[in-house]
Short mmCIF file of C-alpha atoms and ligand atoms in Angstrom, two decimals:
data_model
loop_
_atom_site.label_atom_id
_atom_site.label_comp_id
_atom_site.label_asym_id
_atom_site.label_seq_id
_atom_site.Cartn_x
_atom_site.Cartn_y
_atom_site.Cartn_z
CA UNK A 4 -5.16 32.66 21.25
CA UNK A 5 -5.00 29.59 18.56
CA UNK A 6 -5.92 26.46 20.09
CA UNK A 7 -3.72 23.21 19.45
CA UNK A 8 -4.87 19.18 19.19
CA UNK A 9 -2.47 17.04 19.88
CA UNK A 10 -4.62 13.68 19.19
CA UNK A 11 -2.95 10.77 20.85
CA UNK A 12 -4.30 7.11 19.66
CA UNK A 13 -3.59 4.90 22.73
CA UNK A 14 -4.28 1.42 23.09
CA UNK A 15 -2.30 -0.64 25.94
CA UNK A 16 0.08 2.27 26.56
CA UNK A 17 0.03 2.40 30.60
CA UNK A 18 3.71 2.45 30.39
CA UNK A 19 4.44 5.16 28.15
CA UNK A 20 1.51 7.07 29.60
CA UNK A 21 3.49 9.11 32.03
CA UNK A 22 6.94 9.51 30.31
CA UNK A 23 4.41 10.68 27.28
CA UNK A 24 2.82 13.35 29.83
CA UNK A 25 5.85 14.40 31.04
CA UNK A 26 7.15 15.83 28.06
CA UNK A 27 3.86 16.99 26.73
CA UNK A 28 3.81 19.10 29.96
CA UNK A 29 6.93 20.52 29.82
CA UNK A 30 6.00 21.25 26.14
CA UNK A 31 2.97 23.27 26.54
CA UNK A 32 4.70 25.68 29.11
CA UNK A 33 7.41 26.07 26.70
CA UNK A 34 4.34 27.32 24.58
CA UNK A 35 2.56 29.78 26.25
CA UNK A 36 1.01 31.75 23.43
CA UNK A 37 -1.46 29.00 22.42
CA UNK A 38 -3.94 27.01 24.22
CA UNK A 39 -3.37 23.43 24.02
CA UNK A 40 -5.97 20.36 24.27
CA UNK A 41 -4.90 16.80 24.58
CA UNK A 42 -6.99 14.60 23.33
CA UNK A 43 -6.40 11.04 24.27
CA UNK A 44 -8.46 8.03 21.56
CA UNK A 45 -8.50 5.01 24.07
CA UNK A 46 -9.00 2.40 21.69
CA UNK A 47 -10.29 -0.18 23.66
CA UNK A 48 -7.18 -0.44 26.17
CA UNK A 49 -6.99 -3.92 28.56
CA UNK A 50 -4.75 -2.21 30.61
CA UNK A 51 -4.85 0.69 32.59
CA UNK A 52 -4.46 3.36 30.29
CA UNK A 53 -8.47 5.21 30.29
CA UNK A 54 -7.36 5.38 34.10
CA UNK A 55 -4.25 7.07 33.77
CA UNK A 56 -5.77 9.36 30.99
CA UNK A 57 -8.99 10.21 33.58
CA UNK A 58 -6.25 10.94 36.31
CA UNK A 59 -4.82 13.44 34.29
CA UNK A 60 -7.91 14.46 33.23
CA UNK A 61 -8.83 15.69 36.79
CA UNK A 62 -5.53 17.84 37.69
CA UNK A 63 -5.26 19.44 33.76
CA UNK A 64 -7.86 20.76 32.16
CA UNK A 65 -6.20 20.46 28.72
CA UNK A 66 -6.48 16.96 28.64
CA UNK A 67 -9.73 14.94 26.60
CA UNK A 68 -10.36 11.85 26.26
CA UNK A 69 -12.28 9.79 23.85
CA UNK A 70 -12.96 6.12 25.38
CA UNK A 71 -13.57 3.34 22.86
CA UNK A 72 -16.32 0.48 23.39
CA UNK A 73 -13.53 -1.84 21.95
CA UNK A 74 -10.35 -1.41 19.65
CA UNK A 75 -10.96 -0.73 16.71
CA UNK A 76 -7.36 0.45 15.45
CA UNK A 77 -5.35 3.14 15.36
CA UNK A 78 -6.70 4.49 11.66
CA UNK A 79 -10.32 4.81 12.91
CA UNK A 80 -9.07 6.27 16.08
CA UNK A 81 -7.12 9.06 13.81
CA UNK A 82 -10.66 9.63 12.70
CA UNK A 83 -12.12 9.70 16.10
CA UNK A 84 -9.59 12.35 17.14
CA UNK A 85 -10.55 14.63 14.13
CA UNK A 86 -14.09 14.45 14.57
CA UNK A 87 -14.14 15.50 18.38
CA UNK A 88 -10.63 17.56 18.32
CA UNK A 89 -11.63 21.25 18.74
CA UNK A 90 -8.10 23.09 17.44
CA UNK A 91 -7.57 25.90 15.41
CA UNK A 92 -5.03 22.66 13.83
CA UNK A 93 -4.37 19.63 15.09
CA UNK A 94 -0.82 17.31 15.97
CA UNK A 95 -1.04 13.36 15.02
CA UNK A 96 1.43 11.87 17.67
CA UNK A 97 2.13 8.00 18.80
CA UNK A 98 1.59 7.60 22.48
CA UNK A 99 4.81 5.99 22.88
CA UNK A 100 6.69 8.79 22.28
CA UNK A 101 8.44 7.74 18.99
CA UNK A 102 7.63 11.14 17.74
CA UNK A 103 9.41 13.40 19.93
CA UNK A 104 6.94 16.26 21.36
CA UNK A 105 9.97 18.90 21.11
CA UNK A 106 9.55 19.06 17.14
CA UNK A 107 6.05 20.38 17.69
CA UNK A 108 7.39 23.81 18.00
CA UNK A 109 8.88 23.59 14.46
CA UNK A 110 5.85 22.06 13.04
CA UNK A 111 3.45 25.15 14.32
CA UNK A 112 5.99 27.28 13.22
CA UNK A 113 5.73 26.30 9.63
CA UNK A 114 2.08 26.34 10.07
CA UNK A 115 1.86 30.02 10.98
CA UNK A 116 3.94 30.36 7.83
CA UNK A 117 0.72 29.39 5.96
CA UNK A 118 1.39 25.70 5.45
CA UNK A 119 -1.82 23.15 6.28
CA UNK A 120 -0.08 20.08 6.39
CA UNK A 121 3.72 19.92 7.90
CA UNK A 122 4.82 16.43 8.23
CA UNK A 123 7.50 14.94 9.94
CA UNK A 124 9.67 12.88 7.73
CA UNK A 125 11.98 9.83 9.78
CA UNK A 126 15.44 10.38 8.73
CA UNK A 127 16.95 7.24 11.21
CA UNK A 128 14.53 4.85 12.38
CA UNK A 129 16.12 3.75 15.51
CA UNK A 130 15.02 0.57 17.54
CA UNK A 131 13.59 -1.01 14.06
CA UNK A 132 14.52 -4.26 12.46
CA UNK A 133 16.20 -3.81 8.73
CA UNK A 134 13.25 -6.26 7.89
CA UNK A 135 10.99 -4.06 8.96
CA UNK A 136 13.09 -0.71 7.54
CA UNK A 137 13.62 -2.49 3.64
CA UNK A 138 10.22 -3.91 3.52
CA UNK A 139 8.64 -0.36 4.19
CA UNK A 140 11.20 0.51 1.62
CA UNK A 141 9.66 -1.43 -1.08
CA UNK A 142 6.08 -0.72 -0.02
CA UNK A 143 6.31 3.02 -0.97
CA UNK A 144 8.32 2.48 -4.24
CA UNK A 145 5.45 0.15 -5.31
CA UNK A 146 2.68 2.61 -3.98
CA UNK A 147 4.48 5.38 -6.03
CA UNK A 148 4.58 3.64 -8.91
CA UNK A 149 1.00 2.39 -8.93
CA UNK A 150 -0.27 5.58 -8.82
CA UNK A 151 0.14 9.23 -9.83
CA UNK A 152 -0.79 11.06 -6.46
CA UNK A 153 2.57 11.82 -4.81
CA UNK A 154 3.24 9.88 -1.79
CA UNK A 155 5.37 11.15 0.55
CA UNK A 156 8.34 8.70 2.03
CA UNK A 157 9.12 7.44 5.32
CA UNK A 158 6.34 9.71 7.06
CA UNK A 159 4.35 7.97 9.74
CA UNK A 160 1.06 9.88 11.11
CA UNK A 161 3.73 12.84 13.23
CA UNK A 162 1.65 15.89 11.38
CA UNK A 163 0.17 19.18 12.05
CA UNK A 164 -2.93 19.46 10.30
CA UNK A 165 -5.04 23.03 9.64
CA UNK A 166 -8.24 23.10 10.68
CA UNK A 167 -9.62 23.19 6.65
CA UNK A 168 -7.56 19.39 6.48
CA UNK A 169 -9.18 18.15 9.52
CA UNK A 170 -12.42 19.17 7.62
CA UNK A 171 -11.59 17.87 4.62
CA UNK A 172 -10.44 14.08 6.11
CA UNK A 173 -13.53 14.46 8.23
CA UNK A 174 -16.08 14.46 5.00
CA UNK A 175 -13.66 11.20 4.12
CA UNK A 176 -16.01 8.35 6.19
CA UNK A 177 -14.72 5.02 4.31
CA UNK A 178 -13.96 2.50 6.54
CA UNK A 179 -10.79 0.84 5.32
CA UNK A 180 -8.84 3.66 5.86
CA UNK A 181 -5.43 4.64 5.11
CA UNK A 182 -4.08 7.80 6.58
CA UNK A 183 -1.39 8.52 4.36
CA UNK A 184 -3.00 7.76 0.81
CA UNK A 185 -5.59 10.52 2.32
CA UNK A 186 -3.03 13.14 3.56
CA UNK A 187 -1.79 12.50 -0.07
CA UNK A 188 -5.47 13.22 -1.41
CA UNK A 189 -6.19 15.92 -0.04
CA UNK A 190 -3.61 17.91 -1.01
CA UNK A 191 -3.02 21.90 0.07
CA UNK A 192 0.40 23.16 1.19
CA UNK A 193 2.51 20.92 2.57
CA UNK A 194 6.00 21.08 4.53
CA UNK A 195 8.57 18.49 4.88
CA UNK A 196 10.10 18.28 8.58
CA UNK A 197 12.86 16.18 9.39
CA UNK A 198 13.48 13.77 12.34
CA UNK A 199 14.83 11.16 13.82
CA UNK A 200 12.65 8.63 14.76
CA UNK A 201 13.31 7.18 18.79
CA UNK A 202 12.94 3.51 20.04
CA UNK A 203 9.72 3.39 21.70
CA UNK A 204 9.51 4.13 25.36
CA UNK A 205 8.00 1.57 27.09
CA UNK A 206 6.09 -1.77 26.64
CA UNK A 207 5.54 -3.11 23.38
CA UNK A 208 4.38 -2.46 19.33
CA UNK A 209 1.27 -3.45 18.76
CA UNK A 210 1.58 -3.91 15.09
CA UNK A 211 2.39 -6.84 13.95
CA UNK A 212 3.18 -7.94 9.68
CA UNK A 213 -0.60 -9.51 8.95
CA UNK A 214 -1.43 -6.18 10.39
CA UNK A 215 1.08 -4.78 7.98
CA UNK A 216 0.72 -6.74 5.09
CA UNK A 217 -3.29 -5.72 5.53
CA UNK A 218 -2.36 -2.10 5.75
CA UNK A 219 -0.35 -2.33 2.88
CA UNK A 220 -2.86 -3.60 0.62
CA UNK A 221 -5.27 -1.56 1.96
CA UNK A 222 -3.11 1.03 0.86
CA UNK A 223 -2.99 0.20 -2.60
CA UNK A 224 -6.82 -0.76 -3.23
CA UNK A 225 -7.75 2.55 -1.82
CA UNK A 226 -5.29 4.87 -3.57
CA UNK A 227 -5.36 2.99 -7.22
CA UNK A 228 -7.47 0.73 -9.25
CA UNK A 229 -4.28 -0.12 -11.29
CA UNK A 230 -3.92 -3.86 -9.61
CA UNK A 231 -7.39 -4.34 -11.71
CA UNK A 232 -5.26 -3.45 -14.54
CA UNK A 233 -3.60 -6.86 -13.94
CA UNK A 234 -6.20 -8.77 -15.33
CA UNK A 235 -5.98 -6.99 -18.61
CA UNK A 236 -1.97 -7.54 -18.71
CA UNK A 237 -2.23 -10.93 -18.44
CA UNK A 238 -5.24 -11.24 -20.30
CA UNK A 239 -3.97 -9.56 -23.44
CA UNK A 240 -0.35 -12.45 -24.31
CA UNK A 241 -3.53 -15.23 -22.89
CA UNK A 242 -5.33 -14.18 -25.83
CA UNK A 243 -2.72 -14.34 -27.86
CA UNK A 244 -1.69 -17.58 -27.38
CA UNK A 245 -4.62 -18.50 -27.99
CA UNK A 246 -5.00 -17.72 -31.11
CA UNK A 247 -1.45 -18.58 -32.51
CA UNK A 248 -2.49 -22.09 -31.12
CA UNK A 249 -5.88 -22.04 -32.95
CA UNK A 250 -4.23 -21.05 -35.98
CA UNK A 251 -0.97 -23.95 -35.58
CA UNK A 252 -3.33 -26.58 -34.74
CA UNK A 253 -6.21 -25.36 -37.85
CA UNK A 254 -3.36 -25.63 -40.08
CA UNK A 255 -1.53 -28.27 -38.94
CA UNK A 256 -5.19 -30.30 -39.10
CA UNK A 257 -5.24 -28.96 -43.11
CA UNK A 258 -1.47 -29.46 -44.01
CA UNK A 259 -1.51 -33.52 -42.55
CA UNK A 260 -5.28 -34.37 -43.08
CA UNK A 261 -5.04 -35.92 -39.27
CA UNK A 262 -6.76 -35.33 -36.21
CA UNK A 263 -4.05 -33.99 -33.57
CA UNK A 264 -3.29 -35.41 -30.16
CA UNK A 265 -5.83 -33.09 -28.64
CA UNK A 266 -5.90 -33.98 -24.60
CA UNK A 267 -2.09 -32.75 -23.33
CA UNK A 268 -2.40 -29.29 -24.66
CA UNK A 269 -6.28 -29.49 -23.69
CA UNK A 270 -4.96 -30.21 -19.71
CA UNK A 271 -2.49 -27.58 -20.54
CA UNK A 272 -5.16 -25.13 -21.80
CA UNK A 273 -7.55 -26.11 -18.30
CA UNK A 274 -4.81 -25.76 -15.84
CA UNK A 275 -3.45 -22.17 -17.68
CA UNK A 276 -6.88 -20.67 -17.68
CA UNK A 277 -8.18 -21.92 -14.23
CA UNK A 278 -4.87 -19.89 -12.94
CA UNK A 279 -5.63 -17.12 -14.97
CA UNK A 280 -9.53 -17.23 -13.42
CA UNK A 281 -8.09 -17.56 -10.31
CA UNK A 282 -6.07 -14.77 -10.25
CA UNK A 283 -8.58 -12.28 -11.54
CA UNK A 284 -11.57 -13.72 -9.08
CA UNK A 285 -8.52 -12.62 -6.63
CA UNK A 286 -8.57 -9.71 -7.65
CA UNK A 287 -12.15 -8.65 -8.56
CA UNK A 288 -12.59 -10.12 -4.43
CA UNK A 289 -10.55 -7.58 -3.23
CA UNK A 290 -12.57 -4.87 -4.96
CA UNK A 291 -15.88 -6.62 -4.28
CA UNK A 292 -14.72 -6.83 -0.32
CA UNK A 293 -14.27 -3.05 -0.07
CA UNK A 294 -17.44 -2.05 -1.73
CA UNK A 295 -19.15 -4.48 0.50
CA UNK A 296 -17.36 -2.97 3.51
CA UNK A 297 -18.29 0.73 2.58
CA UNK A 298 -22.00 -0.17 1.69
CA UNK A 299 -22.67 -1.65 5.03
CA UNK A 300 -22.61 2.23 5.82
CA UNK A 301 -21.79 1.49 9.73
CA UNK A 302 -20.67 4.45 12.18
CA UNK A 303 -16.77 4.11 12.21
CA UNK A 304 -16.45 3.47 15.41
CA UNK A 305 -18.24 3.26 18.52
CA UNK A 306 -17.83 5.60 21.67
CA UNK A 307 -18.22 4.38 25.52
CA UNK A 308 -17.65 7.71 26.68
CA UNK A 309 -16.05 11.29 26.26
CA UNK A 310 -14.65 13.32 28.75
CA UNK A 311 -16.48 11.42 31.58
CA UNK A 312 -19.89 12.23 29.70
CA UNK A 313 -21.51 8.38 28.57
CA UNK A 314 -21.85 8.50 24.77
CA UNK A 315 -25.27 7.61 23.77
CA UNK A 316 -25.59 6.99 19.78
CA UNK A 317 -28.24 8.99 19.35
N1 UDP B 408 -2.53 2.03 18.51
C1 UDP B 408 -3.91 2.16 18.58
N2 UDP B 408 -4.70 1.07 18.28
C2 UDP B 408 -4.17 -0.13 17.89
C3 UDP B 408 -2.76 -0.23 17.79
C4 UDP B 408 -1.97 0.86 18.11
O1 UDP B 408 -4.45 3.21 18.92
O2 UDP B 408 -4.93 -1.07 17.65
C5 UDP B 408 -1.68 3.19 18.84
C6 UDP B 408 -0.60 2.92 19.87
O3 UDP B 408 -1.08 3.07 21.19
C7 UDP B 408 0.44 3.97 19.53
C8 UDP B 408 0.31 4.11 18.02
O4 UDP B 408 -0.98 3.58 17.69
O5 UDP B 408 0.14 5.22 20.12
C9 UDP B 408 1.40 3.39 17.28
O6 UDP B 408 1.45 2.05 17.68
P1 UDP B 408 2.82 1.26 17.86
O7 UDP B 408 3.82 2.11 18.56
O8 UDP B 408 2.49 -0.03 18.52
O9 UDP B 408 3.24 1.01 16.35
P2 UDP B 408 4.74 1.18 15.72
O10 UDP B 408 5.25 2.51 16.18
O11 UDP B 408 5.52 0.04 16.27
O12 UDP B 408 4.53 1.13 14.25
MG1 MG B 409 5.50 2.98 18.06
#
């Protein structure tokens, strides 16, 4: 019998927690020719959730749990959930039941088809702001056009990964991570599924927009070096005024025998190429920031304990 992952980030979800089981229950009887595991990421709950998860642990069998030492975010508990899910595939879903656990049927269908990575795609997003719909709008066209890896739109982290993906992401230990740019990476077959998204169950988002604005860049830097590009745009018409002007004021010095009114355009001049050093310093930061980041070489995350068994670093 294939075995199934369904890796479920969690962090402050005591309310969704049993609505989420619920369905996931009446799920896996609905699928009785494959063996199911459940494997719960705590990432660093304050609420009751590890409790909840350990409850269930103790009547089903199915369900795992890996307990955070603190939160570390939802992207390094995606990674968590890979490294200790033991699936033939495995099922990226949102605790809070925005992804609806009835579309898992379709997605393992498609998967004993021969396709390694079916994604969900959102065709309503119910329960969102327009803000939060048109600004996640213009974040993929700007994505797409920064770079030539094909991203796919309006797909959150709902997936069925084969076990060769989970592999693959698993040999991919940066630690600014971005799911989707690496979905994208990796490539293989992949099936569209579509959806509609649901208003989350109970209690409240976690994100937030600095969280979003973050992931967003983090998105770019890691998919594209083409922001670096930048700096040569803008460096390229820079050097061309400045030669045009060296040339005006040469001549200009030659065709009137005077000495020109040097100190506007030389506060000009300052304040343009100060913005221009600026900019780039911005820029070379954000580049510098990730390399230090990745060459601190630290574990990804930190585990307190899995399946009731203390974790101890060794
Ligand atoms: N989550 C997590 N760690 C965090 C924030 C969120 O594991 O630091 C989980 C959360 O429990 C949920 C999923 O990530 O299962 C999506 O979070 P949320 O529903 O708050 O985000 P939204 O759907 O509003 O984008
Ligand atoms: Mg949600």
């Amino acid at each position: 019998m294939k075995k199934i992952t369904i890796i479920i980030p969690a962090y402050n979800e005591e309310e969704s927690l049993p609505h989420l089981y619920e369905r996931l229950e009446k799920l896996m009887s609905s699928m009785e020719h494959y063996e199911f595991e459940i494997l719960f990421v705590n990432d660093g709950s304050k609420d009751n959730t590890i409790n909840l998860i350990k409850e269930y642990r103790e009547k089903d069998n199915r369900i795992s749990y890996v307990d955070f030492s603190r939160n570390f975010g939802k992207e390094i508990a995606m990674i968590a959930g890979l490294d200790y899910a033991t699936g033939d595939c495995v099922i990226f879903m949102d605790a809070d039941l925005q992804d609806p656990p009835e579309l898992i049927p379709e997605l393992v269908k498609y998967w004993e088809e021969g396709y390694d990575d079916v994604y969900a795609k959102r065709n309503s997003r119910k329960g969102e702001t327009w803000l939060k719909k048109f600004t996640s709008k213009m974040y993929y066209r700007v994505l797409q056009h920064l770079t030539n890896v094909p991203i796919q739109q309006d797909t959150g982290d709902f997936r069925l990964l084969d076990r060769r993906c989970v592999n693959a992401l698993r040999k991919m230990r940066e630690s600014q991570r971005n799911s989707k740019s690496m979905f994208s990476w990796i490539g293989y077959k992949k099936k569209e599924v579509l959806y509609d998204r649901d208003p989350r169950i109970a209690g409240k988002t976690k994100w937030n927009y600095k969280k979003l604005v973050d992931l967003a860049i983090d998105g770019i830097t890691s998919f594209t070096t083409s922001p670096l590009r930048i700096s040569t745009y803008i460096s390229i018409p820079t050097f061309i005024v400045l030669f045009v002007y060296f040339v005006y004021v040469i001549a200009k010095c030659i065709v009137t025998s005077t000495m020109i009114q040097a100190y506007q355009a030389i506060i000009l001049l300052i304040l343009f190429f100060s913005g221009v050093q600026i900019l780039l310093f911005g820029i070379i930061g954000e580049y510098l920031g990730r390399i230090f980041n990745e060459s601190k070489d630290r574990p990804l995350y930190l585990v307190n304990e899995y399946n009731g068994k203390k974790e101890m670093n060794d």
